[in-house]
């Protein structure tokens, strides 16, 4: 992989655009003022993902995944620590509950939030690149980082774009992570396309 | 499979339990399966070919339009959760309400067109289950939290109890409670308990409270046990045995309590050695005070601050002739209606000044209306706050002292008067004597001189009489007056006269009069006057007594010649009479010392009658009777 700083900046920009759209949709949907920020975007090896202790070291992670295939293939994933996910859902729905936990309905709600964020980010990228991809049905997973990656644990994955996102609802600040996991060569293809688009616009 | 072939089999979608809608990019409905028909009650004929947003305008909202728009552009499926979109296509339930739905909108590309396949799951049952689950879980959580709070409170309570248990000044025992209410083994004791009796905690726990008891309890043990079972507590005293053999008197407050779901007895055990000592001292003091109270010759009255008698001693009760029970609780206004106001004024002075008021000379009324003179000392009784709670009265009967003082004062006054009269009389005689001496000195006629000498002798005789009179009179008031029995005096005098044929009748009860000791001479003088001046007709002298208005009349009468009317007004003048005895003048003076008086009421020619009037308070009746005798 040969990711130049400009390409990373472009990816960061695309993710920010997608996240901004997602925030707008969530605002419309919930009537709650929500801001979504992406303070950190990094590219790392898929094999190094399990060592991201600061962000992903929890035995109880909740993830909403979206697999995509086409000119570049992989998986987009919004990951929260389980408690943070429940707190976020409660903040969005205004529920008053004794104990923040994730039952079937809340998982569904989280699924929709993940669906909105994943779709917005992927839509932002594909719109700019003029690409059409094929998407799977959104899927909810939970467990440790190994569990949520497990089914996709084949060596076909190569690089990962890790975008740290913050959901800010009034005084509440919930951190989630957007993972864009690419199959071998897919990130290179994406970067090439981005470079090409940037070149055509320069 | 192409969309056209898919649609050609659209009827196959009717078998799905989910709602299926297929839209063209302008929301024109091209598929509306049977489930949708059933849920909405709208047959497909009325939906197909129509813009779905006309039927369900909310789908035009941004939150739907943007996401469904992405789908038409080939984006990933849009997922609409039950939480945010419970009724994507409102579908009523048979029993009322709307179905809860979970909706996914998929992109279906077909040639150069993209369709949207709307897949709607009915999750009503799931929602109900989750809600039931949430309710159950919240309740369970509340119960757990409440239990935790109770446990925390219990722990805190136990910690406090432990603190109190160990920091108490009294010994605390916790022991088992037997079914009969009697104590079982010790379960716990505090450090004070160990220190009080000298046993270690372990030694305590091997015993029962009954092992500690020496002697008995203040009440029968089975009664105490029953009280603990029935009332939940009992208070009693006993003595506990120390490990070194000594004993400790204790007061025990035993309470039935629940500790750790177990019914036990918690006893607070107080060492009352000091209290017992104080009680003994107090008892001794009380006994002493009671003895003084009961036997003091002085009257002692306890009054409250409202002129009411709270307690009185026997002397006080006797003084007014009522039993104590009839005095205690009564107001002074009931017992001494005429004097109560005056008494209360003195009380109020003591109450306001909080200082004793001593030496009050005042009168007190007896039950039969008699008046006594008393000297009263009033002392305020203060409560612990220093407020006057009552008044203590020490009262001495000074009636006799007062009478003696009065009599003495009168005697002194009379002696002074007599002294001046006698001096005047003697000086008259001396002047007369000097006159006759001067006449005799110049007289040459022996016969005339002899006449002067006779006159001089007469003057000297008169002077001698006057001097003799003063000797008798000086006895008046010299000695204190006393109570004298009239019948005894009269009998004694009667014995002193030789038999003369005159009957002396004594018709007097046992009456005592308060009079000068010369009272006996007054009676003697009256007897003697009867013998001396009664004349030949005298055959009877009678002494009698009877109560009249305001006092007693003692009558000494005879059946002699009586006293001529013209003499009656001079009878009690000094010097009147045919003899040089004490005379009626002195008799009157003697009687007046103690307030008695005398008068003559006889009828001339039929006998003399002298009445001595003794006012109330100056006479008293004795119990024995005395009958008249003849001399």
PDB file of C-alpha atoms in Angstrom, chain B residues 270-527:
ATOM      1  CA  UNK B 270     -26.872  -0.606  85.413  1.00  0.00           C
ATOM      2  CA  UNK B 271     -24.671  -0.761  88.489  1.00  0.00           C
ATOM      3  CA  UNK B 272     -26.828   0.772  91.234  1.00  0.00           C
ATOM      4  CA  UNK B 273     -24.357   0.463  94.121  1.00  0.00           C
ATOM      5  CA  UNK B 274     -24.184   4.204  94.477  1.00  0.00           C
ATOM      6  CA  UNK B 275     -27.918   4.539  94.085  1.00  0.00           C
ATOM      7  CA  UNK B 276     -28.529   1.943  96.802  1.00  0.00           C
ATOM      8  CA  UNK B 277     -26.155   3.817  99.102  1.00  0.00           C
ATOM      9  CA  UNK B 278     -27.948   7.050  98.375  1.00  0.00           C
ATOM     10  CA  UNK B 279     -31.312   5.393  98.858  1.00  0.00           C
ATOM     11  CA  UNK B 280     -30.235   4.070 102.269  1.00  0.00           C
ATOM     12  CA  UNK B 281     -28.962   7.484 103.277  1.00  0.00           C
ATOM     13  CA  UNK B 282     -32.115   9.058 101.956  1.00  0.00           C
ATOM     14  CA  UNK B 283     -34.247   6.557 103.830  1.00  0.00           C
ATOM     15  CA  UNK B 284     -32.400   7.282 107.058  1.00  0.00           C
ATOM     16  CA  UNK B 285     -32.774  10.979 106.499  1.00  0.00           C
ATOM     17  CA  UNK B 286     -36.426  10.566 105.625  1.00  0.00           C
ATOM     18  CA  UNK B 287     -37.004   8.514 108.745  1.00  0.00           C
ATOM     19  CA  UNK B 288     -35.289  11.130 110.845  1.00  0.00           C
ATOM     20  CA  UNK B 289     -37.314  13.869 109.271  1.00  0.00           C
ATOM     21  CA  UNK B 290     -40.501  11.864 109.688  1.00  0.00           C
ATOM     22  CA  UNK B 291     -39.701  11.302 113.344  1.00  0.00           C
ATOM     23  CA  UNK B 292     -39.116  14.983 113.832  1.00  0.00           C
ATOM     24  CA  UNK B 293     -42.202  15.768 111.828  1.00  0.00           C
ATOM     25  CA  UNK B 294     -44.393  13.384 113.787  1.00  0.00           C
ATOM     26  CA  UNK B 295     -43.062  14.211 117.215  1.00  0.00           C
ATOM     27  CA  UNK B 296     -42.168  17.860 117.098  1.00  0.00           C
ATOM     28  CA  UNK B 297     -44.190  19.794 119.675  1.00  0.00           C
ATOM     29  CA  UNK B 298     -44.355  22.604 117.189  1.00  0.00           C
ATOM     30  CA  UNK B 299     -46.999  22.530 114.491  1.00  0.00           C
ATOM     31  CA  UNK B 300     -45.536  21.920 111.038  1.00  0.00           C
ATOM     32  CA  UNK B 301     -47.572  22.719 107.953  1.00  0.00           C
ATOM     33  CA  UNK B 302     -46.576  22.230 104.319  1.00  0.00           C
ATOM     34  CA  UNK B 303     -48.481  24.532 102.002  1.00  0.00           C
ATOM     35  CA  UNK B 304     -48.477  24.944  98.272  1.00  0.00           C
ATOM     36  CA  UNK B 305     -48.283  28.359  96.672  1.00  0.00           C
ATOM     37  CA  UNK B 306     -52.061  28.671  96.574  1.00  0.00           C
ATOM     38  CA  UNK B 307     -52.836  28.675 100.272  1.00  0.00           C
ATOM     39  CA  UNK B 308     -53.551  24.939 100.325  1.00  0.00           C
ATOM     40  CA  UNK B 309     -52.283  22.537 102.974  1.00  0.00           C
ATOM     41  CA  UNK B 310     -50.322  19.625 101.516  1.00  0.00           C
ATOM     42  CA  UNK B 311     -49.106  17.926 104.698  1.00  0.00           C
ATOM     43  CA  UNK B 312     -49.437  18.603 108.388  1.00  0.00           C
ATOM     44  CA  UNK B 313     -47.879  16.965 111.421  1.00  0.00           C
ATOM     45  CA  UNK B 314     -49.857  15.492 114.323  1.00  0.00           C
ATOM     46  CA  UNK B 315     -49.267  18.556 116.481  1.00  0.00           C
ATOM     47  CA  UNK B 316     -50.773  20.762 113.813  1.00  0.00           C
ATOM     48  CA  UNK B 317     -53.736  18.456 113.373  1.00  0.00           C
ATOM     49  CA  UNK B 318     -54.306  18.331 117.125  1.00  0.00           C
ATOM     50  CA  UNK B 319     -54.137  22.087 117.394  1.00  0.00           C
ATOM     51  CA  UNK B 320     -57.247  22.548 115.320  1.00  0.00           C
ATOM     52  CA  UNK B 321     -58.925  19.324 116.390  1.00  0.00           C
ATOM     53  CA  UNK B 322     -59.151  17.627 112.992  1.00  0.00           C
ATOM     54  CA  UNK B 323     -57.576  14.413 111.704  1.00  0.00           C
ATOM     55  CA  UNK B 324     -54.736  14.952 109.245  1.00  0.00           C
ATOM     56  CA  UNK B 325     -56.695  13.423 106.383  1.00  0.00           C
ATOM     57  CA  UNK B 326     -59.302  16.148 106.743  1.00  0.00           C
ATOM     58  CA  UNK B 327     -56.697  18.893 106.622  1.00  0.00           C
ATOM     59  CA  UNK B 328     -54.373  17.742 103.861  1.00  0.00           C
ATOM     60  CA  UNK B 329     -55.551  18.991 100.487  1.00  0.00           C
ATOM     61  CA  UNK B 330     -57.828  21.597 102.032  1.00  0.00           C
ATOM     62  CA  UNK B 331     -57.523  25.306 101.424  1.00  0.00           C
ATOM     63  CA  UNK B 332     -56.833  27.716 104.253  1.00  0.00           C
ATOM     64  CA  UNK B 333     -60.028  29.421 103.139  1.00  0.00           C
ATOM     65  CA  UNK B 334     -61.923  26.250 104.140  1.00  0.00           C
ATOM     66  CA  UNK B 335     -60.190  25.758 107.464  1.00  0.00           C
ATOM     67  CA  UNK B 336     -59.611  29.342 108.556  1.00  0.00           C
ATOM     68  CA  UNK B 337     -62.140  31.406 106.651  1.00  0.00           C
ATOM     69  CA  UNK B 338     -61.586  34.565 108.689  1.00  0.00           C
ATOM     70  CA  UNK B 339     -57.807  34.404 108.825  1.00  0.00           C
ATOM     71  CA  UNK B 340     -56.937  32.771 105.482  1.00  0.00           C
ATOM     72  CA  UNK B 341     -56.503  36.027 103.604  1.00  0.00           C
ATOM     73  CA  UNK B 342     -54.013  37.303 106.149  1.00  0.00           C
ATOM     74  CA  UNK B 343     -52.121  33.996 106.037  1.00  0.00           C
ATOM     75  CA  UNK B 344     -51.972  34.152 102.244  1.00  0.00           C
ATOM     76  CA  UNK B 345     -50.569  37.683 102.254  1.00  0.00           C
ATOM     77  CA  UNK B 346     -47.630  36.434 104.292  1.00  0.00           C
ATOM     78  CA  UNK B 347     -47.310  33.416 101.936  1.00  0.00           C
ATOM     79  CA  UNK B 348     -47.160  35.702  98.902  1.00  0.00           C
ATOM     80  CA  UNK B 349     -44.455  37.790 100.565  1.00  0.00           C
ATOM     81  CA  UNK B 350     -42.375  34.653 101.123  1.00  0.00           C
ATOM     82  CA  UNK B 351     -43.043  33.487  97.546  1.00  0.00           C
ATOM     83  CA  UNK B 352     -42.080  36.811  96.000  1.00  0.00           C
ATOM     84  CA  UNK B 353     -38.965  37.395  98.098  1.00  0.00           C
ATOM     85  CA  UNK B 354     -37.964  33.721  98.292  1.00  0.00           C
ATOM     86  CA  UNK B 355     -36.832  34.530 101.852  1.00  0.00           C
ATOM     87  CA  UNK B 356     -38.120  33.170 105.150  1.00  0.00           C
ATOM     88  CA  UNK B 357     -40.454  35.291 107.202  1.00  0.00           C
ATOM     89  CA  UNK B 358     -39.905  34.583 110.873  1.00  0.00           C
ATOM     90  CA  UNK B 359     -41.616  35.384 114.147  1.00  0.00           C
ATOM     91  CA  UNK B 360     -45.061  36.221 112.856  1.00  0.00           C
ATOM     92  CA  UNK B 361     -47.313  36.636 115.906  1.00  0.00           C
ATOM     93  CA  UNK B 362     -50.828  35.885 114.812  1.00  0.00           C
ATOM     94  CA  UNK B 363     -54.041  34.225 115.822  1.00  0.00           C
ATOM     95  CA  UNK B 364     -55.270  30.795 114.923  1.00  0.00           C
ATOM     96  CA  UNK B 365     -58.785  29.519 115.193  1.00  0.00           C
ATOM     97  CA  UNK B 366     -59.530  26.113 116.685  1.00  0.00           C
ATOM     98  CA  UNK B 367     -62.292  23.936 115.367  1.00  0.00           C
ATOM     99  CA  UNK B 368     -64.675  24.871 118.184  1.00  0.00           C
ATOM    100  CA  UNK B 369     -64.176  28.538 117.444  1.00  0.00           C
ATOM    101  CA  UNK B 370     -61.522  29.162 120.081  1.00  0.00           C
ATOM    102  CA  UNK B 371     -58.710  31.542 119.323  1.00  0.00           C
ATOM    103  CA  UNK B 372     -55.083  30.640 119.987  1.00  0.00           C
ATOM    104  CA  UNK B 373     -52.077  32.870 119.744  1.00  0.00           C
ATOM    105  CA  UNK B 374     -49.256  31.427 117.683  1.00  0.00           C
ATOM    106  CA  UNK B 375     -45.791  32.387 116.545  1.00  0.00           C
ATOM    107  CA  UNK B 376     -45.263  31.364 112.916  1.00  0.00           C
ATOM    108  CA  UNK B 377     -42.057  30.987 110.919  1.00  0.00           C
ATOM    109  CA  UNK B 378     -42.574  30.691 107.145  1.00  0.00           C
ATOM    110  CA  UNK B 379     -39.787  29.213 105.021  1.00  0.00           C
ATOM    111  CA  UNK B 380     -39.939  28.982 101.202  1.00  0.00           C
ATOM    112  CA  UNK B 381     -39.485  25.539  99.610  1.00  0.00           C
ATOM    113  CA  UNK B 382     -37.511  25.815  96.372  1.00  0.00           C
ATOM    114  CA  UNK B 383     -37.520  23.326  93.517  1.00  0.00           C
ATOM    115  CA  UNK B 384     -34.442  22.387  91.460  1.00  0.00           C
ATOM    116  CA  UNK B 385     -34.891  25.444  89.244  1.00  0.00           C
ATOM    117  CA  UNK B 386     -34.975  27.730  92.269  1.00  0.00           C
ATOM    118  CA  UNK B 387     -38.691  28.440  92.003  1.00  0.00           C
ATOM    119  CA  UNK B 388     -40.868  28.461  95.110  1.00  0.00           C
ATOM    120  CA  UNK B 389     -42.878  25.267  95.047  1.00  0.00           C
ATOM    121  CA  UNK B 390     -44.388  25.623  98.504  1.00  0.00           C
ATOM    122  CA  UNK B 391     -44.037  27.013 101.991  1.00  0.00           C
ATOM    123  CA  UNK B 392     -43.017  25.283 105.183  1.00  0.00           C
ATOM    124  CA  UNK B 393     -44.603  26.658 108.358  1.00  0.00           C
ATOM    125  CA  UNK B 394     -43.304  26.099 111.869  1.00  0.00           C
ATOM    126  CA  UNK B 395     -45.949  27.229 114.300  1.00  0.00           C
ATOM    127  CA  UNK B 396     -45.708  27.428 118.107  1.00  0.00           C
ATOM    128  CA  UNK B 397     -48.735  27.919 120.322  1.00  0.00           C
ATOM    129  CA  UNK B 398     -47.821  30.922 122.487  1.00  0.00           C
ATOM    130  CA  UNK B 399     -51.266  31.516 123.904  1.00  0.00           C
ATOM    131  CA  UNK B 400     -50.216  31.000 127.523  1.00  0.00           C
ATOM    132  CA  UNK B 401     -46.990  32.882 127.088  1.00  0.00           C
ATOM    133  CA  UNK B 402     -48.895  35.692 125.506  1.00  0.00           C
ATOM    134  CA  UNK B 403     -51.463  35.687 128.291  1.00  0.00           C
ATOM    135  CA  UNK B 404     -48.694  35.688 130.890  1.00  0.00           C
ATOM    136  CA  UNK B 405     -46.973  38.535 129.150  1.00  0.00           C
ATOM    137  CA  UNK B 406     -50.206  40.448 128.963  1.00  0.00           C
ATOM    138  CA  UNK B 407     -50.964  39.736 132.593  1.00  0.00           C
ATOM    139  CA  UNK B 408     -47.496  40.750 133.655  1.00  0.00           C
ATOM    140  CA  UNK B 409     -47.764  43.971 131.744  1.00  0.00           C
ATOM    141  CA  UNK B 410     -51.106  44.656 133.406  1.00  0.00           C
ATOM    142  CA  UNK B 411     -49.741  43.832 136.857  1.00  0.00           C
ATOM    143  CA  UNK B 412     -46.822  46.154 136.351  1.00  0.00           C
ATOM    144  CA  UNK B 413     -49.130  48.851 135.223  1.00  0.00           C
ATOM    145  CA  UNK B 414     -51.363  48.354 138.271  1.00  0.00           C
ATOM    146  CA  UNK B 415     -48.493  48.187 140.690  1.00  0.00           C
ATOM    147  CA  UNK B 416     -47.240  51.396 139.283  1.00  0.00           C
ATOM    148  CA  UNK B 417     -50.669  52.923 139.782  1.00  0.00           C
ATOM    149  CA  UNK B 418     -50.967  51.545 143.298  1.00  0.00           C
ATOM    150  CA  UNK B 419     -47.530  52.778 144.190  1.00  0.00           C
ATOM    151  CA  UNK B 420     -48.415  56.291 143.175  1.00  0.00           C
ATOM    152  CA  UNK B 421     -51.779  56.162 145.022  1.00  0.00           C
ATOM    153  CA  UNK B 422     -50.231  54.727 148.138  1.00  0.00           C
ATOM    154  CA  UNK B 423     -47.470  57.328 148.108  1.00  0.00           C
ATOM    155  CA  UNK B 424     -50.087  59.995 147.789  1.00  0.00           C
ATOM    156  CA  UNK B 425     -52.141  58.514 150.651  1.00  0.00           C
ATOM    157  CA  UNK B 426     -49.131  58.145 152.893  1.00  0.00           C
ATOM    158  CA  UNK B 427     -47.988  61.681 152.189  1.00  0.00           C
ATOM    159  CA  UNK B 428     -51.486  62.810 153.158  1.00  0.00           C
ATOM    160  CA  UNK B 429     -51.158  60.989 156.460  1.00  0.00           C
ATOM    161  CA  UNK B 430     -47.638  62.351 156.991  1.00  0.00           C
ATOM    162  CA  UNK B 431     -48.935  65.869 156.332  1.00  0.00           C
ATOM    163  CA  UNK B 432     -51.767  65.301 158.814  1.00  0.00           C
ATOM    164  CA  UNK B 433     -49.337  63.936 161.378  1.00  0.00           C
ATOM    165  CA  UNK B 434     -47.011  66.926 160.966  1.00  0.00           C
ATOM    166  CA  UNK B 435     -50.000  69.201 161.383  1.00  0.00           C
ATOM    167  CA  UNK B 436     -51.034  67.554 164.645  1.00  0.00           C
ATOM    168  CA  UNK B 437     -47.431  67.664 165.889  1.00  0.00           C
ATOM    169  CA  UNK B 438     -47.251  71.387 165.210  1.00  0.00           C
ATOM    170  CA  UNK B 439     -50.563  71.908 166.992  1.00  0.00           C
ATOM    171  CA  UNK B 440     -49.465  69.836 169.968  1.00  0.00           C
ATOM    172  CA  UNK B 441     -46.147  71.683 170.232  1.00  0.00           C
ATOM    173  CA  UNK B 442     -47.957  75.033 170.680  1.00  0.00           C
ATOM    174  CA  UNK B 443     -50.763  73.614 172.865  1.00  0.00           C
ATOM    175  CA  UNK B 444     -50.428  73.994 176.606  1.00  0.00           C
ATOM    176  CA  UNK B 445     -53.691  72.345 177.552  1.00  0.00           C
ATOM    177  CA  UNK B 446     -52.936  68.724 178.399  1.00  0.00           C
ATOM    178  CA  UNK B 447     -56.418  67.535 177.523  1.00  0.00           C
ATOM    179  CA  UNK B 448     -56.185  69.089 174.104  1.00  0.00           C
ATOM    180  CA  UNK B 449     -52.709  67.663 173.632  1.00  0.00           C
ATOM    181  CA  UNK B 450     -54.117  64.220 174.466  1.00  0.00           C
ATOM    182  CA  UNK B 451     -56.797  64.725 171.831  1.00  0.00           C
ATOM    183  CA  UNK B 452     -54.084  65.597 169.326  1.00  0.00           C
ATOM    184  CA  UNK B 453     -52.169  62.535 170.310  1.00  0.00           C
ATOM    185  CA  UNK B 454     -55.280  60.399 169.790  1.00  0.00           C
ATOM    186  CA  UNK B 455     -55.737  61.893 166.381  1.00  0.00           C
ATOM    187  CA  UNK B 456     -52.060  61.336 165.594  1.00  0.00           C
ATOM    188  CA  UNK B 457     -52.445  57.702 166.569  1.00  0.00           C
ATOM    189  CA  UNK B 458     -55.454  57.426 164.285  1.00  0.00           C
ATOM    190  CA  UNK B 459     -53.405  58.932 161.453  1.00  0.00           C
ATOM    191  CA  UNK B 460     -50.654  56.406 162.127  1.00  0.00           C
ATOM    192  CA  UNK B 461     -53.190  53.549 162.221  1.00  0.00           C
ATOM    193  CA  UNK B 462     -54.435  54.640 158.810  1.00  0.00           C
ATOM    194  CA  UNK B 463     -50.841  54.788 157.550  1.00  0.00           C
ATOM    195  CA  UNK B 464     -50.206  51.346 158.976  1.00  0.00           C
ATOM    196  CA  UNK B 465     -53.291  50.025 157.155  1.00  0.00           C
ATOM    197  CA  UNK B 466     -52.104  51.559 153.962  1.00  0.00           C
ATOM    198  CA  UNK B 467     -48.637  50.013 154.364  1.00  0.00           C
ATOM    199  CA  UNK B 468     -50.160  46.622 155.185  1.00  0.00           C
ATOM    200  CA  UNK B 469     -52.287  46.912 152.078  1.00  0.00           C
ATOM    201  CA  UNK B 470     -49.245  47.438 149.885  1.00  0.00           C
ATOM    202  CA  UNK B 471     -47.667  44.283 151.324  1.00  0.00           C
ATOM    203  CA  UNK B 472     -50.622  42.252 150.153  1.00  0.00           C
ATOM    204  CA  UNK B 473     -50.992  44.048 146.912  1.00  0.00           C
ATOM    205  CA  UNK B 474     -47.364  43.552 145.960  1.00  0.00           C
ATOM    206  CA  UNK B 475     -48.070  39.865 145.580  1.00  0.00           C
ATOM    207  CA  UNK B 476     -50.337  40.601 142.612  1.00  0.00           C
ATOM    208  CA  UNK B 477     -48.740  39.790 139.284  1.00  0.00           C
ATOM    209  CA  UNK B 478     -45.493  38.685 140.855  1.00  0.00           C
ATOM    210  CA  UNK B 479     -45.965  35.102 139.825  1.00  0.00           C
ATOM    211  CA  UNK B 480     -47.073  33.925 136.413  1.00  0.00           C
ATOM    212  CA  UNK B 481     -50.740  33.161 135.994  1.00  0.00           C
ATOM    213  CA  UNK B 482     -51.601  29.450 135.763  1.00  0.00           C
ATOM    214  CA  UNK B 483     -54.478  27.099 135.124  1.00  0.00           C
ATOM    215  CA  UNK B 484     -56.333  26.555 138.426  1.00  0.00           C
ATOM    216  CA  UNK B 485     -59.098  24.128 139.195  1.00  0.00           C
ATOM    217  CA  UNK B 486     -62.078  26.027 140.617  1.00  0.00           C
ATOM    218  CA  UNK B 487     -63.647  22.986 142.293  1.00  0.00           C
ATOM    219  CA  UNK B 488     -60.384  21.976 143.954  1.00  0.00           C
ATOM    220  CA  UNK B 489     -59.807  25.501 145.252  1.00  0.00           C
ATOM    221  CA  UNK B 490     -63.320  25.790 146.629  1.00  0.00           C
ATOM    222  CA  UNK B 491     -63.070  22.384 148.299  1.00  0.00           C
ATOM    223  CA  UNK B 492     -59.735  23.246 149.851  1.00  0.00           C
ATOM    224  CA  UNK B 493     -61.107  26.502 151.275  1.00  0.00           C
ATOM    225  CA  UNK B 494     -64.183  24.755 152.596  1.00  0.00           C
ATOM    226  CA  UNK B 495     -61.934  22.342 154.491  1.00  0.00           C
ATOM    227  CA  UNK B 496     -60.135  25.271 156.101  1.00  0.00           C
ATOM    228  CA  UNK B 497     -63.220  26.701 157.839  1.00  0.00           C
ATOM    229  CA  UNK B 498     -64.218  25.272 161.198  1.00  0.00           C
ATOM    230  CA  UNK B 499     -67.676  23.670 161.399  1.00  0.00           C
ATOM    231  CA  UNK B 500     -70.216  26.453 161.774  1.00  0.00           C
ATOM    232  CA  UNK B 501     -73.558  25.039 160.741  1.00  0.00           C
ATOM    233  CA  UNK B 502     -73.344  26.765 157.383  1.00  0.00           C
ATOM    234  CA  UNK B 503     -73.705  24.508 154.340  1.00  0.00           C
ATOM    235  CA  UNK B 504     -71.070  25.091 151.726  1.00  0.00           C
ATOM    236  CA  UNK B 505     -72.336  23.687 148.415  1.00  0.00           C
ATOM    237  CA  UNK B 506     -69.906  23.132 145.577  1.00  0.00           C
ATOM    238  CA  UNK B 507     -71.722  22.737 142.291  1.00  0.00           C
ATOM    239  CA  UNK B 508     -68.817  23.143 139.945  1.00  0.00           C
ATOM    240  CA  UNK B 509     -67.596  20.800 137.219  1.00  0.00           C
ATOM    241  CA  UNK B 510     -63.932  20.206 136.650  1.00  0.00           C
ATOM    242  CA  UNK B 511     -63.199  23.604 135.214  1.00  0.00           C
ATOM    243  CA  UNK B 512     -59.847  25.321 135.139  1.00  0.00           C
ATOM    244  CA  UNK B 513     -59.409  29.029 134.832  1.00  0.00           C
ATOM    245  CA  UNK B 514     -56.334  30.896 133.778  1.00  0.00           C
ATOM    246  CA  UNK B 515     -55.703  33.326 136.604  1.00  0.00           C
ATOM    247  CA  UNK B 516     -53.181  34.894 138.934  1.00  0.00           C
ATOM    248  CA  UNK B 517     -52.038  32.496 141.707  1.00  0.00           C
ATOM    249  CA  UNK B 518     -53.917  34.766 144.161  1.00  0.00           C
ATOM    250  CA  UNK B 519     -57.154  33.558 142.579  1.00  0.00           C
ATOM    251  CA  UNK B 520     -57.552  31.186 145.518  1.00  0.00           C
ATOM    252  CA  UNK B 521     -57.433  34.169 147.936  1.00  0.00           C
ATOM    253  CA  UNK B 522     -60.211  35.841 145.940  1.00  0.00           C
ATOM    254  CA  UNK B 523     -62.494  32.843 146.503  1.00  0.00           C
ATOM    255  CA  UNK B 524     -61.412  32.617 150.144  1.00  0.00           C
ATOM    256  CA  UNK B 525     -62.193  36.304 150.575  1.00  0.00           C
ATOM    257  CA  UNK B 526     -65.707  35.838 149.189  1.00  0.00           C
ATOM    258  CA  UNK B 527     -66.334  32.905 151.583  1.00  0.00           C
TER     259      UNK B 527
END
